[in-house]
mmCIF file of C-alpha atoms and ligand atoms in Angstrom:
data_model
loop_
_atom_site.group_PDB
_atom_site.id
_atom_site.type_symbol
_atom_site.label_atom_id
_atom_site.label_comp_id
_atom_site.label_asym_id
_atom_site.label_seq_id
_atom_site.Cartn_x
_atom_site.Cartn_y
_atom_site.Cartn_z
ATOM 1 C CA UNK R 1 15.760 -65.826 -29.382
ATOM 2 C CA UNK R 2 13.810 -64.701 -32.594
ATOM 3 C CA UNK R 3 14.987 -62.153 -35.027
ATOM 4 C CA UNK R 4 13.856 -58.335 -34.031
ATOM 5 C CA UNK R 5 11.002 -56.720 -34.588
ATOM 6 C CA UNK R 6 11.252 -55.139 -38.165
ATOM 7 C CA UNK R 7 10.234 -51.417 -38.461
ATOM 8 C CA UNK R 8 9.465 -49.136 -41.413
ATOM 9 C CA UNK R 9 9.285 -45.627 -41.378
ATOM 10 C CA UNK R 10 6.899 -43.513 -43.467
ATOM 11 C CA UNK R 11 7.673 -40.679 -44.196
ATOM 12 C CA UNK R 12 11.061 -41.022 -43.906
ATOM 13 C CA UNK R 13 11.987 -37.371 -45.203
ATOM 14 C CA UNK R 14 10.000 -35.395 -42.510
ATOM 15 C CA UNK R 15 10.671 -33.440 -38.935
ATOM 16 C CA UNK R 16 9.906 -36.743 -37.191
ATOM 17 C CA UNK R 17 10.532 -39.440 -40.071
ATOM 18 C CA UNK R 18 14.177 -38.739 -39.397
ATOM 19 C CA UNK R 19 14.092 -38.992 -35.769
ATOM 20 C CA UNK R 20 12.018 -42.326 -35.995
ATOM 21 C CA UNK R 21 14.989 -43.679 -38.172
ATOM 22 C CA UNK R 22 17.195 -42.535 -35.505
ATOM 23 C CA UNK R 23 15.526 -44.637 -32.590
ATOM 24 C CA UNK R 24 15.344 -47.634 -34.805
ATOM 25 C CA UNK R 25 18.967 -47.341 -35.481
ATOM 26 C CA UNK R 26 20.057 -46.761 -31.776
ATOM 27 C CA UNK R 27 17.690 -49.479 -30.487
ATOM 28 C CA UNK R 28 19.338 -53.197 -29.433
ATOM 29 C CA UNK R 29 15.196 -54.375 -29.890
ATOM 30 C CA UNK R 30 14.457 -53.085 -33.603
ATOM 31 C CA UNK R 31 15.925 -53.134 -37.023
ATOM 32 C CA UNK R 32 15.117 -51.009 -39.786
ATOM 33 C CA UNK R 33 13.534 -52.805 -42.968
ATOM 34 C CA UNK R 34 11.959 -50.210 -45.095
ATOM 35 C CA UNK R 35 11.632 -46.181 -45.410
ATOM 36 C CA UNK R 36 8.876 -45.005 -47.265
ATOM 37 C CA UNK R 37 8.309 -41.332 -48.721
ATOM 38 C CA UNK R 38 5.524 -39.605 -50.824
ATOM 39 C CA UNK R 39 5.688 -40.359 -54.576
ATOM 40 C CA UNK R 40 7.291 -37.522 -56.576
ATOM 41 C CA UNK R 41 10.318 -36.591 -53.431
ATOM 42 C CA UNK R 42 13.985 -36.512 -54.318
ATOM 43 C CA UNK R 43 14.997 -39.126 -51.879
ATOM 44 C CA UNK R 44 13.264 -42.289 -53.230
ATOM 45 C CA UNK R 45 14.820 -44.578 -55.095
ATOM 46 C CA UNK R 46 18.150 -43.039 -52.885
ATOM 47 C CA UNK R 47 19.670 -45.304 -50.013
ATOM 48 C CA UNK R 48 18.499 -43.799 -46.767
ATOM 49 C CA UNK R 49 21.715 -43.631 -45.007
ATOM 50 C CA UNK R 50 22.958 -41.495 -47.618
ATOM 51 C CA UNK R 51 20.555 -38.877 -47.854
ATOM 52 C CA UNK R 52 20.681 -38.524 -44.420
ATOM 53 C CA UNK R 53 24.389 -37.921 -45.152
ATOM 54 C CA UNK R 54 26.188 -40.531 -43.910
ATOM 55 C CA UNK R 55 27.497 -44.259 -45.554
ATOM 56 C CA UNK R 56 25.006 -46.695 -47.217
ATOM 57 C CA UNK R 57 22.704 -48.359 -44.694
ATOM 58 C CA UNK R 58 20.953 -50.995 -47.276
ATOM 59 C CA UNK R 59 17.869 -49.585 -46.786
ATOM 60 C CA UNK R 60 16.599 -47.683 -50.022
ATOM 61 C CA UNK R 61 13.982 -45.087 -49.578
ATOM 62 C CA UNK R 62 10.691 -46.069 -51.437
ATOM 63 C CA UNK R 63 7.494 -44.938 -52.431
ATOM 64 C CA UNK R 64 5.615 -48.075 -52.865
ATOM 65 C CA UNK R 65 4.401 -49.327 -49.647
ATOM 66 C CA UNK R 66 3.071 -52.692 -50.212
ATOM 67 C CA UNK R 67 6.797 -54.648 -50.341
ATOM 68 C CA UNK R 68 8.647 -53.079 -47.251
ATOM 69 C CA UNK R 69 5.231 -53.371 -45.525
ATOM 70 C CA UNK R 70 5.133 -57.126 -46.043
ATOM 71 C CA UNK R 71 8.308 -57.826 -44.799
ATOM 72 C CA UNK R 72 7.391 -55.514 -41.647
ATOM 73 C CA UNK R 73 6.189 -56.151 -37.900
ATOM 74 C CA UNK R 74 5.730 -52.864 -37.439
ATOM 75 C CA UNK R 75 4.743 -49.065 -38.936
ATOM 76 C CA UNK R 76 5.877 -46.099 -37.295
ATOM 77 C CA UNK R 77 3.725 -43.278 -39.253
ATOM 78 C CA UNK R 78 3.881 -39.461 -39.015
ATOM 79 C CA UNK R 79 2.807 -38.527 -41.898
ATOM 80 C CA UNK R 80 -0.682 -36.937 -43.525
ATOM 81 C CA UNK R 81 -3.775 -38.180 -42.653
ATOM 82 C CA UNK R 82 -4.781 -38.818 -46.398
ATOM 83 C CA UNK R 83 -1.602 -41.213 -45.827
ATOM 84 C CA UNK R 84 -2.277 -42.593 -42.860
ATOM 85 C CA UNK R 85 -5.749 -43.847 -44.020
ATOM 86 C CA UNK R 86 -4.101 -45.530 -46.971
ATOM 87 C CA UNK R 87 -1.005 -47.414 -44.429
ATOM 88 C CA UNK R 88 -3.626 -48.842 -41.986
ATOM 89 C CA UNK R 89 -5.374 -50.753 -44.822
ATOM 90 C CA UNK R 90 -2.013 -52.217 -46.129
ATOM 91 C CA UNK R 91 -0.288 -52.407 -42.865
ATOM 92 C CA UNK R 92 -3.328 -54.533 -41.601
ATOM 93 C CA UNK R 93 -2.995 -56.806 -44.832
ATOM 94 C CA UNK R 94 0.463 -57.547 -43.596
ATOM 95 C CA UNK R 95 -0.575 -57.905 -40.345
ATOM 96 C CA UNK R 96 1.951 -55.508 -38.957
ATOM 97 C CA UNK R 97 1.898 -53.312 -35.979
ATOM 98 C CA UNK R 98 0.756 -50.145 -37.299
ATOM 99 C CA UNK R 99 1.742 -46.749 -35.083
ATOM 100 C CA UNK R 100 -0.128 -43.652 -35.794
ATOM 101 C CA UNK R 101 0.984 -40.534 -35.010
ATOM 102 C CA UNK R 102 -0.310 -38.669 -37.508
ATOM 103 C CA UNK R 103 -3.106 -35.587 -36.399
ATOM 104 C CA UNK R 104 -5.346 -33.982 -38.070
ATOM 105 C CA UNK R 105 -7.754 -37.203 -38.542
ATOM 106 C CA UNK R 106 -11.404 -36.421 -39.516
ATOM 107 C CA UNK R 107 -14.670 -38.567 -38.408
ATOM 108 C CA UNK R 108 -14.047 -40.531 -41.758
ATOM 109 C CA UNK R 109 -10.214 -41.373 -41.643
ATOM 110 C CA UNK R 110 -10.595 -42.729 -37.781
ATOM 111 C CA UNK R 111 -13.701 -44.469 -39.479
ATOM 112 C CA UNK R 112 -11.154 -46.187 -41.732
ATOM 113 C CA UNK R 113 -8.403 -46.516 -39.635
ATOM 114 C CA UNK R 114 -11.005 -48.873 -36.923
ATOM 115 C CA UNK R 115 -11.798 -50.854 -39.870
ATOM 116 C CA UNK R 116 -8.372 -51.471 -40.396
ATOM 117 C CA UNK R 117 -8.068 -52.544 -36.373
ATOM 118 C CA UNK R 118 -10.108 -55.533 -36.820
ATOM 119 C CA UNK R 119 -7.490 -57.123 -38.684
ATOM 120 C CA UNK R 120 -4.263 -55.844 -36.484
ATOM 121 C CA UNK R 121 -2.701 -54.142 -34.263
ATOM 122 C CA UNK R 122 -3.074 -50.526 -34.256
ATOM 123 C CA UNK R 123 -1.509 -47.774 -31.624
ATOM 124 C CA UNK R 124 -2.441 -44.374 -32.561
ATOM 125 C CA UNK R 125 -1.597 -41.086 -30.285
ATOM 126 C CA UNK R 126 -1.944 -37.810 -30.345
ATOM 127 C CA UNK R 127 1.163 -37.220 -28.317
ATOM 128 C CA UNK R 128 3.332 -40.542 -27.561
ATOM 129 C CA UNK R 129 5.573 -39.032 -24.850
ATOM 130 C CA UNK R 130 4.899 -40.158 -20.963
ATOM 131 C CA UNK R 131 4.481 -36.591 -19.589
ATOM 132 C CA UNK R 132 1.490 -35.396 -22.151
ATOM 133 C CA UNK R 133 0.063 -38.857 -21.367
ATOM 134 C CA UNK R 134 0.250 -38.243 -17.412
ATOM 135 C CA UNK R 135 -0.943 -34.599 -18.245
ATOM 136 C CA UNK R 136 -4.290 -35.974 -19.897
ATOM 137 C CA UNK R 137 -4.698 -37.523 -16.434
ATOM 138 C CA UNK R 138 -4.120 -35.270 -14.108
ATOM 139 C CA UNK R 139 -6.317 -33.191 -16.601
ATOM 140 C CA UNK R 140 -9.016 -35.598 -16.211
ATOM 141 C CA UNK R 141 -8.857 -35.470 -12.415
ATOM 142 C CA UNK R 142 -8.685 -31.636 -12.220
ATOM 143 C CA UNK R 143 -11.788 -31.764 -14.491
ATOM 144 C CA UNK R 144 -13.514 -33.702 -12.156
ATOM 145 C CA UNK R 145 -12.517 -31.932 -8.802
ATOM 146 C CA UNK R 146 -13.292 -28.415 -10.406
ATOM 147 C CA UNK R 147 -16.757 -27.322 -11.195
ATOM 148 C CA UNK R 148 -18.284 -24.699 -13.603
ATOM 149 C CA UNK R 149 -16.643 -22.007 -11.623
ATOM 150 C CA UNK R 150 -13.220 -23.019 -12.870
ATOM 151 C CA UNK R 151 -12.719 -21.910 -16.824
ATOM 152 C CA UNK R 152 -10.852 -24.265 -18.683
ATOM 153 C CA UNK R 153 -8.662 -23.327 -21.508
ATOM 154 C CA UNK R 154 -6.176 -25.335 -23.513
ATOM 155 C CA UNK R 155 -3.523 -23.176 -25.075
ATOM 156 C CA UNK R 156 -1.182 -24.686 -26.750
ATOM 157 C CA UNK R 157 2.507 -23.502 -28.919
ATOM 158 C CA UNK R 158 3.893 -25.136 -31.603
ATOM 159 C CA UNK R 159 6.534 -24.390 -34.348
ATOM 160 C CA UNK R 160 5.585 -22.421 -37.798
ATOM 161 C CA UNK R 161 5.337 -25.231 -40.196
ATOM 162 C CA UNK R 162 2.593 -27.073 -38.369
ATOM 163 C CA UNK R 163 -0.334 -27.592 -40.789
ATOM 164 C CA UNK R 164 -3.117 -28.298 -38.053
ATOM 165 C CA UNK R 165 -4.904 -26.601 -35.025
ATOM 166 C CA UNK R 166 -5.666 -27.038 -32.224
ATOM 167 C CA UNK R 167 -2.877 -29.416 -32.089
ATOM 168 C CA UNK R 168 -3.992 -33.297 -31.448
ATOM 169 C CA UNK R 169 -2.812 -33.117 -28.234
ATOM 170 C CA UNK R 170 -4.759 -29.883 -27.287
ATOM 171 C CA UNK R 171 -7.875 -32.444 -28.405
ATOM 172 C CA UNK R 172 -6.653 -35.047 -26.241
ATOM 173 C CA UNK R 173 -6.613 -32.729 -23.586
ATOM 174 C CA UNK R 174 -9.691 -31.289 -23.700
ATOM 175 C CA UNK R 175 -11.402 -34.607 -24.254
ATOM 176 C CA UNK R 176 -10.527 -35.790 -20.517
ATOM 177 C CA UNK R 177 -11.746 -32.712 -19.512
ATOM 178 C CA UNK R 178 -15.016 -33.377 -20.825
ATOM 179 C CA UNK R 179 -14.450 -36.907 -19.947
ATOM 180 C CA UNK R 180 -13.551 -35.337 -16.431
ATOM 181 C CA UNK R 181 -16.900 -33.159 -16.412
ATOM 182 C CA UNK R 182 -18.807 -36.039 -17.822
ATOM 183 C CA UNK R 183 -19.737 -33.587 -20.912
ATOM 184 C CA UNK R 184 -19.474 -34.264 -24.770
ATOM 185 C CA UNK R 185 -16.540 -32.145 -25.530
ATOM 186 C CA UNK R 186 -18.419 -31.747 -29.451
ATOM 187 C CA UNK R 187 -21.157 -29.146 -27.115
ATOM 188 C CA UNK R 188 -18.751 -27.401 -25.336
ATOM 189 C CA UNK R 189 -15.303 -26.769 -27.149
ATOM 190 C CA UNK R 190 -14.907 -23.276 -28.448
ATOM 191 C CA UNK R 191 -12.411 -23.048 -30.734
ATOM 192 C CA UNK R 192 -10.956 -19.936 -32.883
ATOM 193 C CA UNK R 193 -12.637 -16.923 -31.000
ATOM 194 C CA UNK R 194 -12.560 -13.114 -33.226
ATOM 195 C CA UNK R 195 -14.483 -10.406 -33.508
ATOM 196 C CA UNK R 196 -17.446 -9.896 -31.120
ATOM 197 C CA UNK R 197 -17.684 -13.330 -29.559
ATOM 198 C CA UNK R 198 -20.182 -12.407 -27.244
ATOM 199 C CA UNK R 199 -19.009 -13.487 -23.026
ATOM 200 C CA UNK R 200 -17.657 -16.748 -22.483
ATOM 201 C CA UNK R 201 -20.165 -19.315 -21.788
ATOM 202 C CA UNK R 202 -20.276 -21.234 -18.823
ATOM 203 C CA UNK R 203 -18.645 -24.750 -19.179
ATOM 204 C CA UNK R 204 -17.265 -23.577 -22.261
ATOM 205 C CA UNK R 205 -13.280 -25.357 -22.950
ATOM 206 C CA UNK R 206 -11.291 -22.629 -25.404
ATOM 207 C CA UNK R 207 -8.638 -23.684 -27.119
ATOM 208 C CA UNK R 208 -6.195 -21.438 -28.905
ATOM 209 C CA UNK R 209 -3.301 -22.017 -30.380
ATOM 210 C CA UNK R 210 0.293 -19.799 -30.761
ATOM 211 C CA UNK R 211 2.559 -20.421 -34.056
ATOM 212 C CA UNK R 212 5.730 -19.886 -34.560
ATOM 213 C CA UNK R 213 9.900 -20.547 -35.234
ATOM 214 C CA UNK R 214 10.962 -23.783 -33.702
ATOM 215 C CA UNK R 215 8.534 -24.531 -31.017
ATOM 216 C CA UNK R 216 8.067 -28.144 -30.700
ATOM 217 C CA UNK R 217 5.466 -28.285 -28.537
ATOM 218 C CA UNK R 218 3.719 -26.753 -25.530
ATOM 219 C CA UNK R 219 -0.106 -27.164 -23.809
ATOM 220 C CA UNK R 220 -0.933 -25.093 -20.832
ATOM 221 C CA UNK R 221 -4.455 -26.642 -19.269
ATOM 222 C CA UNK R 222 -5.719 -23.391 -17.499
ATOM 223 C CA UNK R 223 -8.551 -23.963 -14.701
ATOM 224 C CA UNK R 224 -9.284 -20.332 -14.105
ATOM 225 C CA UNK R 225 -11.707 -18.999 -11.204
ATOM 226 C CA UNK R 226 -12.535 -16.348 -8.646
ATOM 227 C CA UNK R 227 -9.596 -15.205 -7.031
ATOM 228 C CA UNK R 228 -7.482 -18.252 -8.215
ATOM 229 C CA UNK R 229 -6.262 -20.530 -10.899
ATOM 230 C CA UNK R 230 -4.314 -23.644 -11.758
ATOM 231 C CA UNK R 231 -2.114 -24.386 -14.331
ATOM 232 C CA UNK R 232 -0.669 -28.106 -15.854
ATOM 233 C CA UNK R 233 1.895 -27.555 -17.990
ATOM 234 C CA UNK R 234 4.108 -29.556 -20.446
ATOM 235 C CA UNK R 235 6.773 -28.608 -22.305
ATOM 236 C CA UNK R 236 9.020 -30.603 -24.835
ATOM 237 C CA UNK R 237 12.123 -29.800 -25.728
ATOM 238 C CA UNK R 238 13.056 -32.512 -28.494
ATOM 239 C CA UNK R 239 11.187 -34.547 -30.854
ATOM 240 C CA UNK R 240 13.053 -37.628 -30.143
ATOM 241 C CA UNK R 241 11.011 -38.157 -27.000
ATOM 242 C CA UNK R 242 8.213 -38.960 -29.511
ATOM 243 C CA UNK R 243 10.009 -41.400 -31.766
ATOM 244 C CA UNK R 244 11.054 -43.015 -28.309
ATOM 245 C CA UNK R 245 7.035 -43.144 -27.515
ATOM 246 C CA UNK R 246 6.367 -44.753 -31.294
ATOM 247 C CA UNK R 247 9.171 -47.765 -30.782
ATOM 248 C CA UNK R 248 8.013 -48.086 -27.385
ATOM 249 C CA UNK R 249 4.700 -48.599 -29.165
ATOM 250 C CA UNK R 250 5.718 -50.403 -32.063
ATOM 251 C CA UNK R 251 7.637 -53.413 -29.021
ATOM 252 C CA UNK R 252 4.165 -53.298 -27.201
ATOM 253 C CA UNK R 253 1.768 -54.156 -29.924
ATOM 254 C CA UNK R 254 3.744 -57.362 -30.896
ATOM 255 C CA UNK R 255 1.530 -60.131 -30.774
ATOM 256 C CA UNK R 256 -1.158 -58.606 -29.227
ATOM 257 C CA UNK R 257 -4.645 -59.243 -30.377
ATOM 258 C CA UNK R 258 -5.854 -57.070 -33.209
ATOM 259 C CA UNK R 259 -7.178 -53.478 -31.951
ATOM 260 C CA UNK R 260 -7.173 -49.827 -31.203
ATOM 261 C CA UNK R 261 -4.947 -49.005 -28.613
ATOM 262 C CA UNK R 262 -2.999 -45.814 -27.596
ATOM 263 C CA UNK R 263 -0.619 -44.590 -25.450
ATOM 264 C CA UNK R 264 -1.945 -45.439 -21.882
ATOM 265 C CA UNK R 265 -2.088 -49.174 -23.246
ATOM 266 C CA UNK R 266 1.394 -48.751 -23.853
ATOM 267 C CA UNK R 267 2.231 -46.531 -20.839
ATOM 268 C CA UNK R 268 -0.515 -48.752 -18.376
ATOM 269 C CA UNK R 269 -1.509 -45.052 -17.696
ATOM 270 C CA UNK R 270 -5.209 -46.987 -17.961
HETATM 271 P P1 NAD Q 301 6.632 -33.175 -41.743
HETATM 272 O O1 NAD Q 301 5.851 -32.419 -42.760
HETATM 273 O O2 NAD Q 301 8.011 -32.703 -41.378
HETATM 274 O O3 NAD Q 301 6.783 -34.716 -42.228
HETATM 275 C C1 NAD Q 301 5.771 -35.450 -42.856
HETATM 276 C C2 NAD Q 301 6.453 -36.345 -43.887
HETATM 277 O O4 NAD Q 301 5.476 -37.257 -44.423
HETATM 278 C C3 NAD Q 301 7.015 -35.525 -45.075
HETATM 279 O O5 NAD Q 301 8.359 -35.900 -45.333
HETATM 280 C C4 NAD Q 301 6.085 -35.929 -46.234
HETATM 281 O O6 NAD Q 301 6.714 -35.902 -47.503
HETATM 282 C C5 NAD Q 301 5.695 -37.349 -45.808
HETATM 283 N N1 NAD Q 301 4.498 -37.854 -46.511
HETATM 284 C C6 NAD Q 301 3.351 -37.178 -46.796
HETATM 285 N N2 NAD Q 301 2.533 -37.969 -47.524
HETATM 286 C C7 NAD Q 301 3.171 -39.164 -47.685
HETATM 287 C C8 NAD Q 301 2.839 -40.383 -48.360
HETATM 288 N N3 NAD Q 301 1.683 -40.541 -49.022
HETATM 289 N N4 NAD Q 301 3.734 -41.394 -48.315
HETATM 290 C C9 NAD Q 301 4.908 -41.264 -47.648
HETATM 291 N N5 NAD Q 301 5.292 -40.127 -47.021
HETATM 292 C C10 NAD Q 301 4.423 -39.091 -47.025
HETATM 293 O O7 NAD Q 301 5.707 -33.276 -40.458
HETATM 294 P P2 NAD Q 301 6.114 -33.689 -38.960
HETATM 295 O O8 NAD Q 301 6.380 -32.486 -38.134
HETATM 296 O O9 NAD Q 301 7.125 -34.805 -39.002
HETATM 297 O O10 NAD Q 301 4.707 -34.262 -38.452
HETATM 298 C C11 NAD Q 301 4.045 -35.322 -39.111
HETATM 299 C C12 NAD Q 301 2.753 -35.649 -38.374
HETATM 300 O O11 NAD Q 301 3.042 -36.158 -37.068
HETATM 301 C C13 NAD Q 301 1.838 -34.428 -38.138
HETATM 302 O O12 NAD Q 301 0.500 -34.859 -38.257
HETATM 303 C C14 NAD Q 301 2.150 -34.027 -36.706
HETATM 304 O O13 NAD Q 301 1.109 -33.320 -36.082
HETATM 305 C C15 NAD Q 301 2.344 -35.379 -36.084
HETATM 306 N N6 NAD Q 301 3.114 -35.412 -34.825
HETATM 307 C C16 NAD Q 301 2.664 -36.255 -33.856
HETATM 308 C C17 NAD Q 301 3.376 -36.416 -32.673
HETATM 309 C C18 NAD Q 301 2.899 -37.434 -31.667
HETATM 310 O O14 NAD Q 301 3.554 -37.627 -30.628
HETATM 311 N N7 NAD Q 301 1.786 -38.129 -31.943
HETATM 312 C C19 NAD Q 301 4.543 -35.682 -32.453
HETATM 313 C C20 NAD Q 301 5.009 -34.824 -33.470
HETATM 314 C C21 NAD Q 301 4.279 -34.704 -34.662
#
């Protein structure tokens, strides 16, 4: 049997840096080769295992990519997209797997980011757990069962510190509802209603989005008509279902051929 897959983590420091370490280190199919953080933070040039308060793990946190890249099969990245742009161009050097689950990508950085895909692997996700993934379905088919007379709103609740909105997996879910109503979601998504907004328009998907304490995330996909109306729900509870998602990920993409894949690759939700 070959050696395991070797994983760095990017942004090693953050909400779900620390729980990617943690999968790596509790997985029997990974090892952990490389932490990187953002130039300038008090934990590089520090072994990891330390600042995260325990004894020395070997593994000193960085903020030069390029070496623990090289000696990588795989990138688990939540980080900035301004990151994120830069990772896929040097993770695709090294040829390693290279898991996105940064949000908050504009038209440019996904322009970037396929570029990168011709030359590896990439996996990139709004949302890498199995029940948002199932919920874009179902979404998709309740889209497609439900005509005009059925509103659909995304609403969506998420924890104070959370620097974009509507969340990327409020996107992904209002994407298979266009997908579902065979619409371009661009013409009909109506996002951050005030003042006098006029009535809603017909075909219309909202999308609003609640802020606050320790939320970690919540989407509601609201078909509402006359008399009746459905809601699909999903609620998580704990990041590490995530992090689970990325190594899932990260295992999947080995030696596939170069690409853009996401979640229902990995999931064969597709
Ligand atoms: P966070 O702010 O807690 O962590 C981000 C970390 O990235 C920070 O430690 C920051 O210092 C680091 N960073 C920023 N720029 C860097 C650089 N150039 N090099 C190295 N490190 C850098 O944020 P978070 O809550 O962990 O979320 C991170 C991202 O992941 C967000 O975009 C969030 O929406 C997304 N997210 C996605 C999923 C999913 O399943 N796809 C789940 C949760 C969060």
């Amino acid at each position: 049997m070959g050696a395991l897959p070797g994983i760095v983590v990017t942004g090693v420091a953050g909400r779900m840096g620390r729980m990617l370490v943690k999968a790596v280190l509790e997985s029997d199919r990974a090892r952990l080769v490389g932490a990187v953080e953002r130039q300038g933070h008090d934990w590089v040039g520090q072994d990891l295992g330390e600042v995260l308060g325990g004894g020395s793990m070997g593994v000193s946190v960085t903020d030069d990519p390029l070496d623990p890249f090289a000696k990588a099969q795989a990138v688990l990245d939540f980080t900035s997209p301004a990151a994120t742009v830069e990772f896929s161009r040097i993770a695709a050097q090294a040829r390693a797997v290279h898991v996105i689950g940064t949000t908050g990508l504009s038209a440019d950085d996904l322009r970037a980011i396929g570029a990168a895909a011709r030359h590896a692997v990439i996996v990139r996700a709004g949302n890498m757990s199995l029940g948002v993934n199932l919920l874009v379905r179902l979404t998709r088919m309740a889209a497609m069962v439900l005509d005009e007379d059925f509103d659909i709103e995304v609403i969506e609740a998420h924890h104070r510190a959370k620097v974009d909105a509507p969340s990327g997996t409020a996107l992904m879910l209002g994407q298979a509802a266009a997908e579902g109503r065979r619409v371009s979601m661009d013409e009909v998504a109506d996002r951050g209603r005030d003042g006098i907004t006029g009535a809603r328009k017909r075909g219309d998907i909202g999308f609003s989005a609640v802020r606050g304490g320790d939320i970690v995330g919540e989407h509601d996909v609201l078909f509402a008509g006359q008399g009746e109306r459905i809601v699909l729900r999903h609620v998580a509870s704990d990041r590490s279902l995530f992090a689970k998602g990325a190594l899932k990920a990260a295992l999947w993409g080995q030696d596939r051929k170069p690409g853009e894949y996401d979640m229902m690759d990995v999931l064969g939700l597709d």
